PDB file of C-alpha atoms in Angstrom:
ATOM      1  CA  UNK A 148     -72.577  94.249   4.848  1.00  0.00           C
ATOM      2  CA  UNK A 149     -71.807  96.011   8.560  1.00  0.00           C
ATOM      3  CA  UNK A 150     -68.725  95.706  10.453  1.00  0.00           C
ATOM      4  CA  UNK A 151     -69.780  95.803  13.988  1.00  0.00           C
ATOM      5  CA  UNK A 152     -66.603  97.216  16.048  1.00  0.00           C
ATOM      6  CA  UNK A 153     -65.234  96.229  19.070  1.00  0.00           C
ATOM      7  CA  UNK A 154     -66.470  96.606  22.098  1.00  0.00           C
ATOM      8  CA  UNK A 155     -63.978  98.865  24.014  1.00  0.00           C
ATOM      9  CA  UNK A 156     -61.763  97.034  26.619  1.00  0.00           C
ATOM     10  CA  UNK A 157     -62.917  97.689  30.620  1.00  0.00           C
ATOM     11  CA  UNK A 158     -60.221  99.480  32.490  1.00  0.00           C
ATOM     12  CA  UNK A 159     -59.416  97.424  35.544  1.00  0.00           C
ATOM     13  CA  UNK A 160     -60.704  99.115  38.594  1.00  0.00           C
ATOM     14  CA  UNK A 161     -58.399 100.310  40.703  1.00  0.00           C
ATOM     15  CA  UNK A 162     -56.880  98.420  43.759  1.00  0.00           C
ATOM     16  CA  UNK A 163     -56.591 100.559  46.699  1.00  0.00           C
ATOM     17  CA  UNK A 164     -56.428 100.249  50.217  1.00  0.00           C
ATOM     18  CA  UNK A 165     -55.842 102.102  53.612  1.00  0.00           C
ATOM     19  CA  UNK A 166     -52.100 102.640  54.571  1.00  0.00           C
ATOM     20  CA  UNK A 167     -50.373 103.820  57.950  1.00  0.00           C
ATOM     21  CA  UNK A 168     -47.699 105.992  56.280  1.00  0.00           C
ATOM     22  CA  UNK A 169     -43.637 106.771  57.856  1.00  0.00           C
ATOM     23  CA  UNK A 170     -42.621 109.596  55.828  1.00  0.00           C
ATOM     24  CA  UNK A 171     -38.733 109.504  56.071  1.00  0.00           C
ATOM     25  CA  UNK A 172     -36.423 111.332  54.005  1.00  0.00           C
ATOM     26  CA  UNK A 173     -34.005 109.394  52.273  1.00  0.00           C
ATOM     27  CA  UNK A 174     -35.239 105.991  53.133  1.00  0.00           C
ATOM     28  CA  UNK A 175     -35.958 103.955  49.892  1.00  0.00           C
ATOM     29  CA  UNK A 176     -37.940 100.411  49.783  1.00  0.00           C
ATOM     30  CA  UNK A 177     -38.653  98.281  46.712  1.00  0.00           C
ATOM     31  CA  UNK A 178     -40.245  95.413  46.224  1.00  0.00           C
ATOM     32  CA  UNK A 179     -38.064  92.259  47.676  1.00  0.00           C
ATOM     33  CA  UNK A 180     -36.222  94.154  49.225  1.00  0.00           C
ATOM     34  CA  UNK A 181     -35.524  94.760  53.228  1.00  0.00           C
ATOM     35  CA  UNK A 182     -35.498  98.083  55.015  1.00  0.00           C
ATOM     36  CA  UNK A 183     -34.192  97.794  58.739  1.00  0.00           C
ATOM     37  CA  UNK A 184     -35.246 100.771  60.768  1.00  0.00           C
ATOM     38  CA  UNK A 185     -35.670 101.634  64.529  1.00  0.00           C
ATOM     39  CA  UNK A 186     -38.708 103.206  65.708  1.00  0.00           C
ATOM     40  CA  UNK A 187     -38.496 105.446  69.034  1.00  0.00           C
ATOM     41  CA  UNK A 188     -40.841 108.340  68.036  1.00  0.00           C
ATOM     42  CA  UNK A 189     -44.340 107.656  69.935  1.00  0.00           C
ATOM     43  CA  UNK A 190     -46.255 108.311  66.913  1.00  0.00           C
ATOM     44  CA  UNK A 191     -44.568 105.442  65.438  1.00  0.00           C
ATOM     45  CA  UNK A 192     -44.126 103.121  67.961  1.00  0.00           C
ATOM     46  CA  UNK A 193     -47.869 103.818  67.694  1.00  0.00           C
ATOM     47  CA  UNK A 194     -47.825 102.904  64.454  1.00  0.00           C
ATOM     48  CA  UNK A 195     -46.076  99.757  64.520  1.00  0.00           C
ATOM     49  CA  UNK A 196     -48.507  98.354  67.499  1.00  0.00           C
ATOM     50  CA  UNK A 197     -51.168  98.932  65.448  1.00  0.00           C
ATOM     51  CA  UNK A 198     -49.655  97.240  62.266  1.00  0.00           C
ATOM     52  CA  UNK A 199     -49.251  94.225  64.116  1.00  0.00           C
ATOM     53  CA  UNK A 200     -52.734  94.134  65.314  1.00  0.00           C
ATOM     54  CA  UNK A 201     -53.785  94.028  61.560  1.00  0.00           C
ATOM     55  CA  UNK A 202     -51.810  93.165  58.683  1.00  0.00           C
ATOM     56  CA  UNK A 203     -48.510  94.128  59.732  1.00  0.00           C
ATOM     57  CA  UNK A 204     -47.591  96.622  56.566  1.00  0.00           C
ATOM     58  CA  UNK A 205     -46.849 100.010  56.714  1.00  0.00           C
ATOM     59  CA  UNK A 206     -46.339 102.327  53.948  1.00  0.00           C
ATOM     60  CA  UNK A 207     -42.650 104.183  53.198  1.00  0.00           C
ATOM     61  CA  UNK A 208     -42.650 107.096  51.401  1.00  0.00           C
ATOM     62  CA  UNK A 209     -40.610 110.177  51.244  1.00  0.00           C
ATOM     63  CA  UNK A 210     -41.968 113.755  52.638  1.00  0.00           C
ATOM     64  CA  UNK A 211     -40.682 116.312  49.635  1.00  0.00           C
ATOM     65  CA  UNK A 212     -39.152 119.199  52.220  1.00  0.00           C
ATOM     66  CA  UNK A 213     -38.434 121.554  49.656  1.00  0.00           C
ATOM     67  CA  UNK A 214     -37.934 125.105  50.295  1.00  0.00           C
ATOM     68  CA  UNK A 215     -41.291 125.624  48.752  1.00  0.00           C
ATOM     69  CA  UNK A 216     -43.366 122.446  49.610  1.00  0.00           C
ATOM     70  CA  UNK A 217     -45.641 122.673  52.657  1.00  0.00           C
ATOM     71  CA  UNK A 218     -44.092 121.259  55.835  1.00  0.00           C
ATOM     72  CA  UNK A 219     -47.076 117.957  55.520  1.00  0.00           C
ATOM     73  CA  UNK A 220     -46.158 117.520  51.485  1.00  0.00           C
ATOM     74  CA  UNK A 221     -45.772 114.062  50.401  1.00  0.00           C
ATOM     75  CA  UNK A 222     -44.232 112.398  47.106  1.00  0.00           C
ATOM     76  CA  UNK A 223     -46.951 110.654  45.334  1.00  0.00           C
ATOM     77  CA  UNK A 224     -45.173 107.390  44.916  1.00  0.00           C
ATOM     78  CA  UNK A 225     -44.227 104.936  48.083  1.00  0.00           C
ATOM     79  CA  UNK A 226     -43.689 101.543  48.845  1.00  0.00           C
ATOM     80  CA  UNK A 227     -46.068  98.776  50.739  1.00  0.00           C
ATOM     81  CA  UNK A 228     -43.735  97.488  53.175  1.00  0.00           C
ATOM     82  CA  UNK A 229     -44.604  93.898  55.525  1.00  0.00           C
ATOM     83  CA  UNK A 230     -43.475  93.812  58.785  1.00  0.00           C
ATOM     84  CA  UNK A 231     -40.855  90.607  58.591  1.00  0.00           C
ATOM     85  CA  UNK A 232     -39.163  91.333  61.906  1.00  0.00           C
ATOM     86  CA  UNK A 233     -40.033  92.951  64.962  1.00  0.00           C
ATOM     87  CA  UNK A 234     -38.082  93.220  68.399  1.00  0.00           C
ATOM     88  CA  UNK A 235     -39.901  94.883  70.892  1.00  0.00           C
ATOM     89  CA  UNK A 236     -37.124  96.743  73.753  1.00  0.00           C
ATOM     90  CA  UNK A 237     -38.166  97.574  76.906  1.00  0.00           C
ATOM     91  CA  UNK A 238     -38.696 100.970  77.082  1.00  0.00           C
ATOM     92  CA  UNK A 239     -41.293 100.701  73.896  1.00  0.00           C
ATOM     93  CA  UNK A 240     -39.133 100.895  71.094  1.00  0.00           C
ATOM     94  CA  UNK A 241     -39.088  99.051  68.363  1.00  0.00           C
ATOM     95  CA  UNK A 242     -36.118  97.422  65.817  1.00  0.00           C
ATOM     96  CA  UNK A 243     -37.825  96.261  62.554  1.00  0.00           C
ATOM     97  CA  UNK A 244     -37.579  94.874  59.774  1.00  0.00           C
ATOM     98  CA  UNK A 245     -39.985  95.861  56.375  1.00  0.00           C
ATOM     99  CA  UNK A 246     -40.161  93.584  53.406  1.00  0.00           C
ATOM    100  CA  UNK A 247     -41.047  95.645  50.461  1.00  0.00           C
ATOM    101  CA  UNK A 248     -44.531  94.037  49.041  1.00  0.00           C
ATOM    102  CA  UNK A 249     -45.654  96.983  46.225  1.00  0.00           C
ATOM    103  CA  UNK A 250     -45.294 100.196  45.134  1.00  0.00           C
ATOM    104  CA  UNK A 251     -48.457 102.692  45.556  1.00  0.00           C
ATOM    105  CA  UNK A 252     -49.744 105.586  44.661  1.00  0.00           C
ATOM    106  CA  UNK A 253     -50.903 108.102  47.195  1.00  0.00           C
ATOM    107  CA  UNK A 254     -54.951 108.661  46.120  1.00  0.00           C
ATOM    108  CA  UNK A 255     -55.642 110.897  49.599  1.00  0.00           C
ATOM    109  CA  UNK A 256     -54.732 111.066  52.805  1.00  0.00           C
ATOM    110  CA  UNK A 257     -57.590 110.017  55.191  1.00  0.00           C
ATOM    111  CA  UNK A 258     -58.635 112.377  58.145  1.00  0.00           C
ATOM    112  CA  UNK A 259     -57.875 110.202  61.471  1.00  0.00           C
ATOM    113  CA  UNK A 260     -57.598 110.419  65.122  1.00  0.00           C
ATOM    114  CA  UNK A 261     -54.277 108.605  65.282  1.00  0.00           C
ATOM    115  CA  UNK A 262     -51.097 110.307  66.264  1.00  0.00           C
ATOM    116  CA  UNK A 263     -49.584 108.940  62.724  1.00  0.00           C
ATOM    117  CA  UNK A 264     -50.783 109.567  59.276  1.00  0.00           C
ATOM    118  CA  UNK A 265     -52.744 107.578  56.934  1.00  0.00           C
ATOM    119  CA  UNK A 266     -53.921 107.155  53.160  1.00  0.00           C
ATOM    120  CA  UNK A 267     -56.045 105.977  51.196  1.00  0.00           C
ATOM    121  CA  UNK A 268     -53.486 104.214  48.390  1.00  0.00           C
ATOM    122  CA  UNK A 269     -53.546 102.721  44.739  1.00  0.00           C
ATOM    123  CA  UNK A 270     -51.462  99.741  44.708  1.00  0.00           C
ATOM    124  CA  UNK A 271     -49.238  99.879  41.599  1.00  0.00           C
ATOM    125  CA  UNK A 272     -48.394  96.684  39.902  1.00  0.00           C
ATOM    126  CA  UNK A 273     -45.598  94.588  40.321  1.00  0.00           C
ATOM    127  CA  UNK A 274     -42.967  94.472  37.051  1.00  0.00           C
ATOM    128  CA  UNK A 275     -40.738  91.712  36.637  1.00  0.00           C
ATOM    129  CA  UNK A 276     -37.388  93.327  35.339  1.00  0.00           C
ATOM    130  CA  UNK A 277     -35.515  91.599  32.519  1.00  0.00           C
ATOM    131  CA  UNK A 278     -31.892  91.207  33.185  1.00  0.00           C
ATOM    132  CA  UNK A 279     -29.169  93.845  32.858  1.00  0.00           C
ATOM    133  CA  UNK A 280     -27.370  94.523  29.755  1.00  0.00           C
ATOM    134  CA  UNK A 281     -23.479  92.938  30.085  1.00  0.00           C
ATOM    135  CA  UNK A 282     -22.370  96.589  29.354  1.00  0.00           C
ATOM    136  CA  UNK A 283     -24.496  98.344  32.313  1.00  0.00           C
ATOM    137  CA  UNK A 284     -23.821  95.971  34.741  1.00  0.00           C
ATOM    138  CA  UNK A 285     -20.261  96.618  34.077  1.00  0.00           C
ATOM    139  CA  UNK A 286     -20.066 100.375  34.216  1.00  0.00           C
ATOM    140  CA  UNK A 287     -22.612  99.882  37.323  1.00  0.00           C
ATOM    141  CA  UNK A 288     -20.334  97.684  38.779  1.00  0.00           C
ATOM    142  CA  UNK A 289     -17.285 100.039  37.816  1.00  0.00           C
ATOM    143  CA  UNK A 290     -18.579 103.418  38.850  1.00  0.00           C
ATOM    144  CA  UNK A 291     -20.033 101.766  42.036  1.00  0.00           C
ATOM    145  CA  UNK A 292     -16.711 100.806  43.058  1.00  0.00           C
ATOM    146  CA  UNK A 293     -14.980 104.699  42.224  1.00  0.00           C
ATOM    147  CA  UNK A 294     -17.807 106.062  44.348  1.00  0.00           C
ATOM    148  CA  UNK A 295     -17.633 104.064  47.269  1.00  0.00           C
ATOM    149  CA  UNK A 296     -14.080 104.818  47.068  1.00  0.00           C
ATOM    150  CA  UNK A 297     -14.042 108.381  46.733  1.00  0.00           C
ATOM    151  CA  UNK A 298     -17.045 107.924  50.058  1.00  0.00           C
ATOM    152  CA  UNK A 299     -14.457 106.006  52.165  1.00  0.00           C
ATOM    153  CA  UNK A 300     -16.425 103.301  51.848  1.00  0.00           C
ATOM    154  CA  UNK A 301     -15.745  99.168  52.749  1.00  0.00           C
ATOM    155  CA  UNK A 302     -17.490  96.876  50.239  1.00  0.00           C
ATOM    156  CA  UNK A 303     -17.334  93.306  50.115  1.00  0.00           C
ATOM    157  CA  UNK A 304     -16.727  93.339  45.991  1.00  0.00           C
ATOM    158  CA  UNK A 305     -16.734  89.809  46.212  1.00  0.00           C
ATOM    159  CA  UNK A 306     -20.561  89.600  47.500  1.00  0.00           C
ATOM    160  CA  UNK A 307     -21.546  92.459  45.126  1.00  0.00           C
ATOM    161  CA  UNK A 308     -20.220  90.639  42.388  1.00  0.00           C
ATOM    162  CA  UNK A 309     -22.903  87.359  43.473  1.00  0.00           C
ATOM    163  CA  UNK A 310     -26.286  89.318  43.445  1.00  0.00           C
ATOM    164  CA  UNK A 311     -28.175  89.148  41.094  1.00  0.00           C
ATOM    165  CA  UNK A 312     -29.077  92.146  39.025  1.00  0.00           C
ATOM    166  CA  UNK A 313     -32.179  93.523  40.732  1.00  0.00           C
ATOM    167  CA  UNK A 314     -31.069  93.210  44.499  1.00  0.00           C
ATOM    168  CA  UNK A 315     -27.602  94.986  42.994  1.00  0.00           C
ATOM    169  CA  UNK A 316     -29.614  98.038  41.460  1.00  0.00           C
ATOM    170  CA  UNK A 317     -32.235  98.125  44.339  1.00  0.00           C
ATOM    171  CA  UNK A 318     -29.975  97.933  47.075  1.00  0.00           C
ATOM    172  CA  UNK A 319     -27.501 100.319  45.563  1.00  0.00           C
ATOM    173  CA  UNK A 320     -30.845 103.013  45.092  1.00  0.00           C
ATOM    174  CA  UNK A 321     -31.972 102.141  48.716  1.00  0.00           C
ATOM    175  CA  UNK A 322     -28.037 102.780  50.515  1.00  0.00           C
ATOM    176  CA  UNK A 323     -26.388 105.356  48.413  1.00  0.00           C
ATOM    177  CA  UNK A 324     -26.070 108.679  50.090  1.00  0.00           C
ATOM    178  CA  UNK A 325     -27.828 110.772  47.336  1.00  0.00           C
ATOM    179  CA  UNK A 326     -30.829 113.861  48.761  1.00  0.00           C
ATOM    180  CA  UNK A 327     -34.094 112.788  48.406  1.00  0.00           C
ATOM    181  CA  UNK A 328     -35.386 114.241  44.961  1.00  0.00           C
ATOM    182  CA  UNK A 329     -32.533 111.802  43.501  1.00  0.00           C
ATOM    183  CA  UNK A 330     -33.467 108.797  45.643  1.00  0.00           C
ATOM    184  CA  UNK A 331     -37.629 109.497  44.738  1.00  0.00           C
ATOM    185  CA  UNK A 332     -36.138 109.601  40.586  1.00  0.00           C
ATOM    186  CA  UNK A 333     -34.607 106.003  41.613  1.00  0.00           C
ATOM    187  CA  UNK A 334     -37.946 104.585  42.817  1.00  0.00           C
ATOM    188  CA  UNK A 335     -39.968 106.086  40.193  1.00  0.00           C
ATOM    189  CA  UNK A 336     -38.113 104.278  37.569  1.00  0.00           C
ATOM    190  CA  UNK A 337     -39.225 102.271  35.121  1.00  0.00           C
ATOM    191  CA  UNK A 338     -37.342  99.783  35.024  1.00  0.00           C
ATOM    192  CA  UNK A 339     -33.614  98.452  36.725  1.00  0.00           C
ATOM    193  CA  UNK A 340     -32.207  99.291  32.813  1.00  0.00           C
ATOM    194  CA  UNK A 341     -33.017 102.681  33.125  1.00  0.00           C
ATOM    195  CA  UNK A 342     -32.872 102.897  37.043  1.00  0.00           C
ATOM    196  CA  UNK A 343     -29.362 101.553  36.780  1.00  0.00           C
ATOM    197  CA  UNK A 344     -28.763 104.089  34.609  1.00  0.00           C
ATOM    198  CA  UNK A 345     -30.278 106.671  36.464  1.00  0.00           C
ATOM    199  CA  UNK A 346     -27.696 105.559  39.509  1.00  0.00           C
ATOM    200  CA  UNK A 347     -24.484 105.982  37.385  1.00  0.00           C
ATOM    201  CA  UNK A 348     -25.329 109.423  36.278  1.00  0.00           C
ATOM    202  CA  UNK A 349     -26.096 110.353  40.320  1.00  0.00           C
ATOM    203  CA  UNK A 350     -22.578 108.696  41.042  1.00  0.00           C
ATOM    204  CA  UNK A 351     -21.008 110.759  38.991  1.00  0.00           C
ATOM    205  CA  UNK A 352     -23.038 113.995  39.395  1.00  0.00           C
ATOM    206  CA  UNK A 353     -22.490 113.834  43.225  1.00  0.00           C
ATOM    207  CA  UNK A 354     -19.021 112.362  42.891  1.00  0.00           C
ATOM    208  CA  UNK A 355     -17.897 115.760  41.203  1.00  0.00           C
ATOM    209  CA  UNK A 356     -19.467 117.724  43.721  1.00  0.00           C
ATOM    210  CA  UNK A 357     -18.294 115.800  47.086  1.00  0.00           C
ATOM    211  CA  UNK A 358     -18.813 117.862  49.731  1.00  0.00           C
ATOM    212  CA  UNK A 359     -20.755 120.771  48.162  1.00  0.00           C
ATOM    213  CA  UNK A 360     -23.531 121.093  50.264  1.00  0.00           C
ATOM    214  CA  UNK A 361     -25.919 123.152  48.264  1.00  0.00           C
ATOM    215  CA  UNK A 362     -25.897 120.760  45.398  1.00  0.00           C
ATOM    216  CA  UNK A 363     -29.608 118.769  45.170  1.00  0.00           C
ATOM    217  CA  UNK A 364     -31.503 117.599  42.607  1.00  0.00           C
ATOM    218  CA  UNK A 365     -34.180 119.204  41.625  1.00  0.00           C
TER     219      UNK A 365
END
């Protein structure tokens, strides 16, 4: 008697497509989320003309602009953002509005003729998070509210206190004023658990060194 084995399982090819990129330090997107942003550069007015002429998305992702990183370095990881809003001002710039759609994977960047920069990109899928644990919602919650008063900051608790957990753990990575190795750890996460996580430790890290300058993440 033979035992024929399995046959093994096909990986799924790969979904990529062609991305316009804005590399901007700092600036986070995630899925679901909304990124306002105002676009005066030429390059990227540029950009934005052409986005609407297609599909409207454009890709966000962080340039790494460490010490040792060449000046054109990229993180690997970004976010597919959609083009919800647009207000075109008279002298060619432009206020908009992205609507986070996926997260990708940089696979190349593409040689072009454009004045702005663009890759070839895996789309990465789409997770649904589970909840939040009582507990980490509570010390997120808790610690938010120390850090935004140690910041100076004016928060509507109220309004915190009514979104739901993902908006509270994305928004909180996309606003809070941490360098961008610490904001690039906050996409990258797996999940909003362990992202939420992730955002009390950076609270507190930065919290005890307010105002130190020098102090990054590495």
């Amino acid at each position: 008697m033979t035992t024929e084995s399995a046959p093994p399982r096909a990986t799924p090819p790969r979904t990529t497509t062609r991305l316009s990129i804005f590399p901007l330090p700092g600036a986070l997107l995630f899925p679901g989320m909304h990124l306002p942003l105002h676009m005066f550069e030429p390059r990227y007015r540029a950009m934005i003309s052409d986005a609407m002429a297609r599909d409207r998305r454009i890709g966000m992702i962080q340039p790494r602009g460490g010490p040792h990183d060449d000046a054109d370095a990229l993180y690997d990881i970004g976010c597919v953002g959609k083009i919800a809003e647009v207000e075109a001002l008279d002298d060619g710039r432009y206020n908009v509005v992205l609507e986070g759609i996926a997260l990708f994977r940089i696979v190349r960047e593409l040689d072009v003729t454009t004045a702005f920069r663009q890759v070839e990109a895996e789309l990465l899928p789409v997770i649904e998070d589970d909840a939040l644990s009582l507990g980490r919602r509570s010390s997120l919650e808790l610690e938010s509210r120390r850090f935004a008063d140690m910041q100076g900051y004016a928060v509507d608790w109220d309004a915190v206190g009514r979104l739901d957990d993902e908006s509270l753990v994305n928004g909180i990575a996309q606003i809070a004023p941490f360098d961008a190795a610490a904001k690039q750890a906050l996409l990258e996460a797996p999940d909003i658990e362990q992202r939420a996580e992730l955002i009390i430790q950076l609270m507190q890290f930065f919290g005890r060194h307010d105002g130190d300058e020098s102090v990054t993440l590495q």
